[in-house]
Short mmCIF file of C-alpha atoms in Angstrom, two decimals:
data_model
loop_
_atom_site.label_atom_id
_atom_site.label_comp_id
_atom_site.label_asym_id
_atom_site.label_seq_id
_atom_site.Cartn_x
_atom_site.Cartn_y
_atom_site.Cartn_z
CA MET A 147 -36.13 -11.06 47.06
CA PHE A 148 -33.19 -8.92 45.94
CA LYS A 149 -32.05 -8.50 49.54
CA TYR A 150 -32.10 -12.26 50.01
CA ILE A 151 -30.16 -13.09 46.85
CA GLU A 152 -27.36 -10.76 47.88
CA SER A 153 -26.82 -13.09 50.86
CA LEU A 154 -26.07 -15.87 48.35
CA ARG A 155 -22.98 -14.08 47.04
CA VAL A 156 -19.60 -15.36 48.21
CA LYS A 157 -17.65 -12.33 49.39
CA THR A 158 -14.15 -11.81 48.05
CA GLY A 159 -11.66 -13.64 50.25
CA GLU A 160 -14.39 -15.30 52.30
CA LYS A 161 -13.55 -18.66 53.89
CA VAL A 162 -16.37 -20.95 52.75
CA ASN A 163 -17.86 -23.76 54.81
CA LEU A 164 -20.64 -25.26 52.67
CA SER A 165 -22.21 -27.04 55.63
CA LYS A 166 -23.31 -23.58 56.80
CA TRP A 167 -24.90 -22.67 53.46
CA ASP A 168 -28.52 -23.67 52.88
CA THR A 169 -29.41 -26.31 50.34
CA ASP A 170 -33.14 -26.07 51.05
CA TYR A 171 -35.36 -23.00 50.83
CA ASP A 172 -37.34 -22.41 54.06
CA HIS A 173 -40.56 -21.42 52.17
CA LYS A 174 -41.08 -18.29 54.26
CA MET A 175 -40.70 -15.87 51.37
CA LEU A 176 -42.81 -17.41 48.61
CA SER A 177 -44.90 -20.47 47.91
CA LYS A 178 -44.06 -22.63 44.91
CA GLU A 179 -47.11 -21.25 43.05
CA GLU A 180 -46.16 -17.64 43.79
CA GLY A 181 -42.59 -18.39 42.82
CA GLY A 182 -43.71 -19.79 39.47
CA GLU A 183 -45.60 -16.58 38.67
CA VAL A 184 -42.64 -14.41 39.69
CA LEU A 185 -40.30 -16.53 37.56
CA GLN A 186 -42.51 -16.12 34.49
CA GLU A 187 -42.43 -12.36 34.94
CA GLY A 188 -38.68 -12.52 35.49
CA VAL A 189 -38.16 -14.44 32.25
CA LYS A 190 -40.09 -11.72 30.38
CA ARG A 191 -37.90 -9.02 31.88
CA LEU A 192 -34.74 -10.94 31.02
CA SER A 193 -35.95 -11.10 27.42
CA GLN A 194 -36.29 -7.30 27.35
CA MET A 195 -32.86 -6.88 28.90
CA GLN A 196 -31.33 -9.26 26.35
CA ASP A 197 -32.80 -7.18 23.55
CA MET A 198 -31.19 -4.04 24.96
CA LEU A 199 -27.89 -5.88 25.47
CA TYR A 200 -27.89 -6.84 21.79
CA ALA A 201 -28.90 -3.36 20.60
CA HIS A 202 -26.34 -1.66 22.84
CA ASN A 203 -23.57 -3.95 21.48
CA GLN A 204 -20.99 -2.96 24.06
CA TYR A 205 -21.32 -5.61 26.76
CA SER A 206 -21.69 -9.38 26.75
CA MET A 207 -22.56 -11.81 29.52
CA LEU A 208 -21.00 -15.12 30.56
CA ILE A 209 -23.08 -17.27 32.92
CA ILE A 210 -21.35 -20.25 34.54
CA PHE A 211 -23.05 -23.23 36.18
CA GLN A 212 -21.22 -25.72 38.39
CA ALA A 213 -22.73 -28.37 40.63
CA MET A 214 -22.69 -31.95 41.75
CA ASP A 215 -24.58 -34.43 39.56
CA ALA A 216 -28.41 -34.12 39.60
CA ALA A 217 -28.33 -30.61 41.09
CA GLY A 218 -30.52 -29.23 38.28
CA LYS A 219 -28.13 -27.34 35.99
CA ASP A 220 -29.82 -28.48 32.76
CA SER A 221 -33.35 -27.70 33.93
CA ALA A 222 -32.28 -24.31 35.31
CA ILE A 223 -30.80 -23.36 31.94
CA LYS A 224 -33.90 -24.63 30.13
CA HIS A 225 -36.43 -22.74 32.27
CA ILE A 226 -34.61 -19.47 32.90
CA MET A 227 -33.43 -19.00 29.34
CA SER A 228 -36.70 -20.11 27.72
CA GLY A 229 -37.77 -16.53 26.95
CA LEU A 230 -34.50 -15.42 25.40
CA ASN A 231 -33.82 -15.05 21.69
CA PRO A 232 -31.78 -18.14 20.74
CA GLN A 233 -29.87 -16.11 18.13
CA GLY A 234 -28.16 -14.22 20.94
CA VAL A 235 -27.54 -17.12 23.35
CA LYS A 236 -25.01 -19.93 23.15
CA VAL A 237 -24.91 -22.85 25.61
CA THR A 238 -21.73 -24.91 25.84
CA SER A 239 -21.44 -28.11 27.85
CA PHE A 240 -17.83 -28.96 28.62
CA LYS A 241 -17.08 -32.65 28.87
CA THR A 242 -13.82 -34.62 29.06
CA PRO A 243 -11.24 -32.69 26.98
CA SER A 244 -10.25 -34.12 23.61
CA THR A 245 -6.68 -34.87 22.54
CA THR A 246 -6.57 -31.58 20.62
CA GLU A 247 -7.83 -29.66 23.66
CA LEU A 248 -5.26 -31.35 25.91
CA ASP A 249 -2.53 -30.20 23.54
CA HIS A 250 -3.42 -26.59 24.45
CA GLY A 251 -3.53 -24.84 27.80
CA TYR A 252 -6.57 -25.83 29.87
CA LEU A 253 -8.24 -22.43 29.31
CA TRP A 254 -7.93 -22.58 25.51
CA ARG A 255 -11.23 -24.34 24.75
CA HIS A 256 -13.07 -21.93 27.03
CA TYR A 257 -11.66 -18.87 25.26
CA LEU A 258 -13.21 -20.22 22.06
CA GLU A 259 -16.71 -20.06 23.56
CA ILE A 260 -16.74 -16.65 25.23
CA PRO A 261 -19.60 -14.40 24.04
CA ALA A 262 -19.32 -11.69 21.41
CA ARG A 263 -20.55 -8.21 22.27
CA GLY A 264 -24.32 -8.16 22.66
CA GLU A 265 -24.48 -11.92 23.29
CA ILE A 266 -24.93 -14.27 26.24
CA SER A 267 -22.90 -17.45 26.67
CA ILE A 268 -23.76 -20.14 29.19
CA PHE A 269 -21.19 -22.65 30.39
CA ASN A 270 -22.73 -25.88 31.66
CA ARG A 271 -19.67 -26.88 33.65
CA SER A 272 -16.66 -24.77 32.83
CA HIS A 273 -12.97 -24.04 33.30
CA TYR A 274 -13.60 -24.70 36.99
CA GLU A 275 -13.59 -28.42 36.25
CA ASN A 276 -9.81 -27.93 36.17
CA VAL A 277 -9.75 -27.18 39.91
CA LEU A 278 -12.67 -29.42 40.92
CA VAL A 279 -12.68 -32.78 39.13
CA THR A 280 -8.91 -32.64 38.77
CA ARG A 281 -8.57 -31.71 42.46
CA VAL A 282 -10.45 -34.86 43.43
CA HIS A 283 -8.72 -36.91 40.72
CA PRO A 284 -5.28 -35.26 40.32
CA GLU A 285 -4.11 -38.10 38.06
CA TYR A 286 -6.16 -36.42 35.28
CA ILE A 287 -3.68 -33.54 35.32
CA LEU A 288 -0.97 -35.84 33.99
CA GLY A 289 -2.85 -36.02 30.67
CA GLU A 290 -2.20 -32.29 30.17
CA ASN A 291 1.55 -32.92 29.85
CA ASN A 292 2.40 -29.78 31.81
CA PRO A 293 6.10 -28.87 32.20
CA GLY A 294 7.44 -29.97 35.58
CA VAL A 295 4.47 -32.20 36.35
CA ASN A 296 5.65 -35.77 35.95
CA SER A 297 3.69 -37.45 38.74
CA VAL A 298 0.84 -36.74 41.13
CA LYS A 299 3.44 -35.80 43.75
CA ASP A 300 4.28 -32.73 41.65
CA ILE A 301 0.70 -31.44 41.97
CA ASP A 302 1.01 -29.54 45.24
CA ASP A 303 -0.74 -26.55 46.87
CA ALA A 304 1.43 -24.14 44.87
CA PHE A 305 0.14 -25.75 41.66
CA TRP A 306 -3.51 -25.21 42.66
CA ASN A 307 -2.88 -21.65 43.84
CA ARG A 308 -1.36 -20.84 40.45
CA ARG A 309 -4.50 -22.18 38.76
CA TYR A 310 -6.77 -20.08 40.96
CA LYS A 311 -4.75 -16.99 40.04
CA GLN A 312 -4.82 -17.90 36.34
CA ILE A 313 -8.60 -18.31 36.41
CA ASN A 314 -9.05 -15.02 38.27
CA SER A 315 -6.85 -13.26 35.70
CA PHE A 316 -8.80 -14.85 32.84
CA GLU A 317 -12.12 -13.61 34.23
CA LYS A 318 -10.71 -10.19 35.10
CA THR A 319 -9.56 -9.78 31.49
CA LEU A 320 -13.02 -10.75 30.23
CA ASN A 321 -14.66 -8.26 32.59
CA GLU A 322 -12.33 -5.41 31.67
CA ASN A 323 -13.25 -5.97 28.03
CA GLY A 324 -17.00 -5.76 28.60
CA THR A 325 -18.02 -9.31 29.56
CA ILE A 326 -20.15 -9.57 32.69
CA VAL A 327 -19.25 -12.82 34.48
CA LEU A 328 -21.79 -14.46 36.80
CA LYS A 329 -21.12 -17.84 38.43
CA PHE A 330 -23.64 -20.13 40.08
CA PHE A 331 -22.93 -23.13 42.28
CA LEU A 332 -26.13 -25.14 42.66
CA HIS A 333 -25.80 -26.41 46.23
CA VAL A 334 -27.74 -29.66 46.51
CA SER A 335 -27.75 -31.89 49.59
CA LYS A 336 -26.44 -35.45 49.50
CA ASP A 337 -29.90 -36.74 50.51
CA GLU A 338 -31.58 -34.84 47.67
CA GLN A 339 -29.03 -36.15 45.18
CA LYS A 340 -29.82 -39.71 46.33
CA LYS A 341 -33.55 -39.06 45.83
CA ARG A 342 -32.98 -37.74 42.30
CA PHE A 343 -30.68 -40.63 41.41
CA LEU A 344 -33.37 -43.10 42.48
CA GLU A 345 -35.94 -41.22 40.37
CA ARG A 346 -33.65 -41.56 37.35
CA ILE A 347 -33.29 -45.29 37.97
CA ASP A 348 -37.04 -45.85 38.49
CA ASP A 349 -38.26 -43.73 35.56
CA PRO A 350 -37.49 -45.31 32.14
CA GLU A 351 -37.58 -41.87 30.53
CA LYS A 352 -34.80 -40.72 32.86
CA ASN A 353 -32.63 -43.86 32.77
CA TRP A 354 -30.31 -42.26 30.23
CA LYS A 355 -29.39 -39.57 32.75
CA PHE A 356 -27.82 -42.08 35.15
CA SER A 357 -24.57 -44.00 34.90
CA ALA A 358 -22.42 -46.08 37.21
CA ALA A 359 -19.87 -43.26 37.10
CA ASP A 360 -22.36 -41.07 38.99
CA LEU A 361 -22.17 -43.41 41.99
CA LYS A 362 -18.38 -43.41 41.83
CA GLU A 363 -18.30 -39.62 42.02
CA ARG A 364 -20.91 -39.64 44.81
CA SER A 365 -18.53 -41.75 46.90
CA CYS A 366 -16.11 -38.77 46.70
CA TRP A 367 -18.71 -36.33 48.07
CA ASP A 368 -16.58 -34.98 50.94
CA ASP A 369 -13.58 -34.51 48.66
CA TYR A 370 -15.74 -32.54 46.22
CA MET A 371 -17.14 -30.36 49.00
CA ASN A 372 -13.60 -29.53 50.11
CA ALA A 373 -12.63 -28.69 46.51
CA TYR A 374 -15.67 -26.47 46.07
CA GLU A 375 -15.09 -24.68 49.36
CA GLU A 376 -11.53 -23.75 48.48
CA MET A 377 -12.41 -22.79 44.90
CA LEU A 378 -15.34 -20.60 45.98
CA GLY A 379 -13.17 -18.82 48.54
CA LYS A 380 -10.27 -18.27 46.14
CA CYS A 381 -12.21 -17.40 42.97
CA SER A 382 -15.18 -15.23 43.98
CA GLN A 383 -14.14 -11.74 42.90
CA ASP A 384 -16.02 -8.45 42.70
CA ASN A 385 -15.68 -8.57 38.92
CA ALA A 386 -16.76 -12.24 38.72
CA PRO A 387 -18.75 -13.27 41.81
CA TRP A 388 -19.85 -16.75 42.84
CA PHE A 389 -23.38 -17.32 44.15
CA VAL A 390 -24.24 -20.41 46.21
CA ILE A 391 -27.81 -21.30 45.21
CA PRO A 392 -29.99 -23.55 47.43
CA ALA A 393 -30.83 -26.28 44.92
CA ASP A 394 -32.97 -28.84 46.77
CA ASP A 395 -36.06 -26.94 45.54
CA LYS A 396 -35.53 -26.60 41.80
CA TRP A 397 -38.18 -23.91 41.33
CA PHE A 398 -36.56 -21.68 43.97
CA ALA A 399 -33.10 -22.21 42.51
CA ARG A 400 -34.38 -21.08 39.10
CA LEU A 401 -36.08 -18.04 40.61
CA SER A 402 -32.94 -17.02 42.51
CA ILE A 403 -30.73 -17.34 39.44
CA ALA A 404 -33.14 -15.33 37.28
CA ALA A 405 -33.32 -12.59 39.92
CA ILE A 406 -29.53 -12.36 40.17
CA ILE A 407 -29.11 -12.12 36.39
CA TYR A 408 -31.82 -9.47 36.16
CA LYS A 409 -30.25 -7.48 38.99
CA GLN A 410 -26.91 -7.52 37.17
CA PHE A 411 -28.57 -6.29 34.00
CA GLN A 412 -30.07 -3.42 36.00
CA LYS A 413 -26.61 -2.41 37.27
CA LEU A 414 -25.46 -1.87 33.70
CA ASN A 415 -28.06 0.89 33.46
CA PHE A 416 -28.12 0.88 29.69
CA SER A 417 -30.96 1.53 27.29
CA TYR A 418 -31.61 1.35 23.57
CA PRO A 419 -29.11 3.42 21.56
CA VAL A 420 -30.10 7.04 20.87
CA LEU A 421 -29.60 8.04 17.24
CA ASP A 422 -27.68 11.13 16.28
CA ALA A 423 -29.26 14.02 14.37
CA LYS A 424 -28.17 12.68 10.96
CA SER A 425 -29.68 9.25 11.60
CA ARG A 426 -32.93 10.75 12.93
CA LYS A 427 -33.18 12.85 9.77
CA GLU A 428 -32.70 9.72 7.63
CA LEU A 429 -35.45 7.96 9.58
CA ALA A 430 -37.82 10.88 9.02
CA GLN A 431 -37.07 10.86 5.29
CA ALA A 432 -37.62 7.09 5.15
CA LYS A 433 -40.99 7.50 6.86
CA VAL A 434 -42.08 10.18 4.36
CA GLN A 435 -41.02 7.94 1.49
CA LEU A 436 -42.88 4.91 2.84
CA LEU A 437 -46.08 6.88 3.49
CA ALA A 438 -45.93 8.31 -0.06
CA GLU A 439 -45.91 4.85 -1.65
CA LYS A 440 -49.03 3.85 -3.53
CA PRO A 441 -50.77 0.65 -2.39
CA GLY A 442 -49.66 -2.47 -4.24
CA LYS A 443 -51.99 -4.76 -6.21
CA ALA A 444 -52.50 -7.12 -3.28
CA ALA A 445 -53.55 -4.23 -1.09
CA LYS A 446 -56.01 -2.93 -3.76
CA SER A 447 -57.67 -6.31 -4.28
CA LYS A 448 -58.09 -6.69 -0.53
CA LYS A 449 -59.68 -3.25 -0.35
CA LYS A 450 -62.23 -4.14 -3.09
CA LYS A 451 -63.37 -7.18 -1.11
#
């Protein structure tokens, strides 16, 4: 499994053609039932790793999800993170920026949500919306009121290349200060998206997930694929890699993501903190004191029964 997931990493500087990346798992490695069992075990291990991350209090982790609509971001977050302690995990879904957010640089609202040491933050959509949605709809950039950008004609290749460099610098700074950055693009096929849209329309309990805007964005599919290809090629760095996850089979996407996160935890090679001699002595004294305590009234009455 670990050998396979390494093939999902976008190499630094790689020219990406998403038509050559799988959206569907070929089912040769695991069955869905076997995959479910492996995922459950993986979730348990992630829970243990999270506990050590918190106790170690030196690193943090930022997990980023990007995808086309209906690719399974929400369900992946729900299933993979189900075993984690919610006190140490924060999920942020970034939607259309507010007026206050537009009055700051586009990275400002994302800085506010980065994880503290010992914590995990999950971005459901992220700062990459600023080179994806805005790449397909460059008129949105005008709302940022950037110096020198007075019309769509001012948003040229040099503008986008500056943004890629800014994002890479942002993530490099996070990494150098102890934040592990992992980025997942859930690669769903256009046919599978159509199937899931129809399920949302046909199932009353899923109607709320669908809007007419989803169809509008679907009509821009090729433009989005071009935007993703360039972004993945320009912004997958050794210190903040992108992984292209086959997302037509949700269970396999979840398993792949969990395995990648676990593998990254392993690379940190940390363990629970080892106490110094003074602290160990204090623990020993505390143990002696606790064992010397006489049983309380509740304990005595229970003993009589």
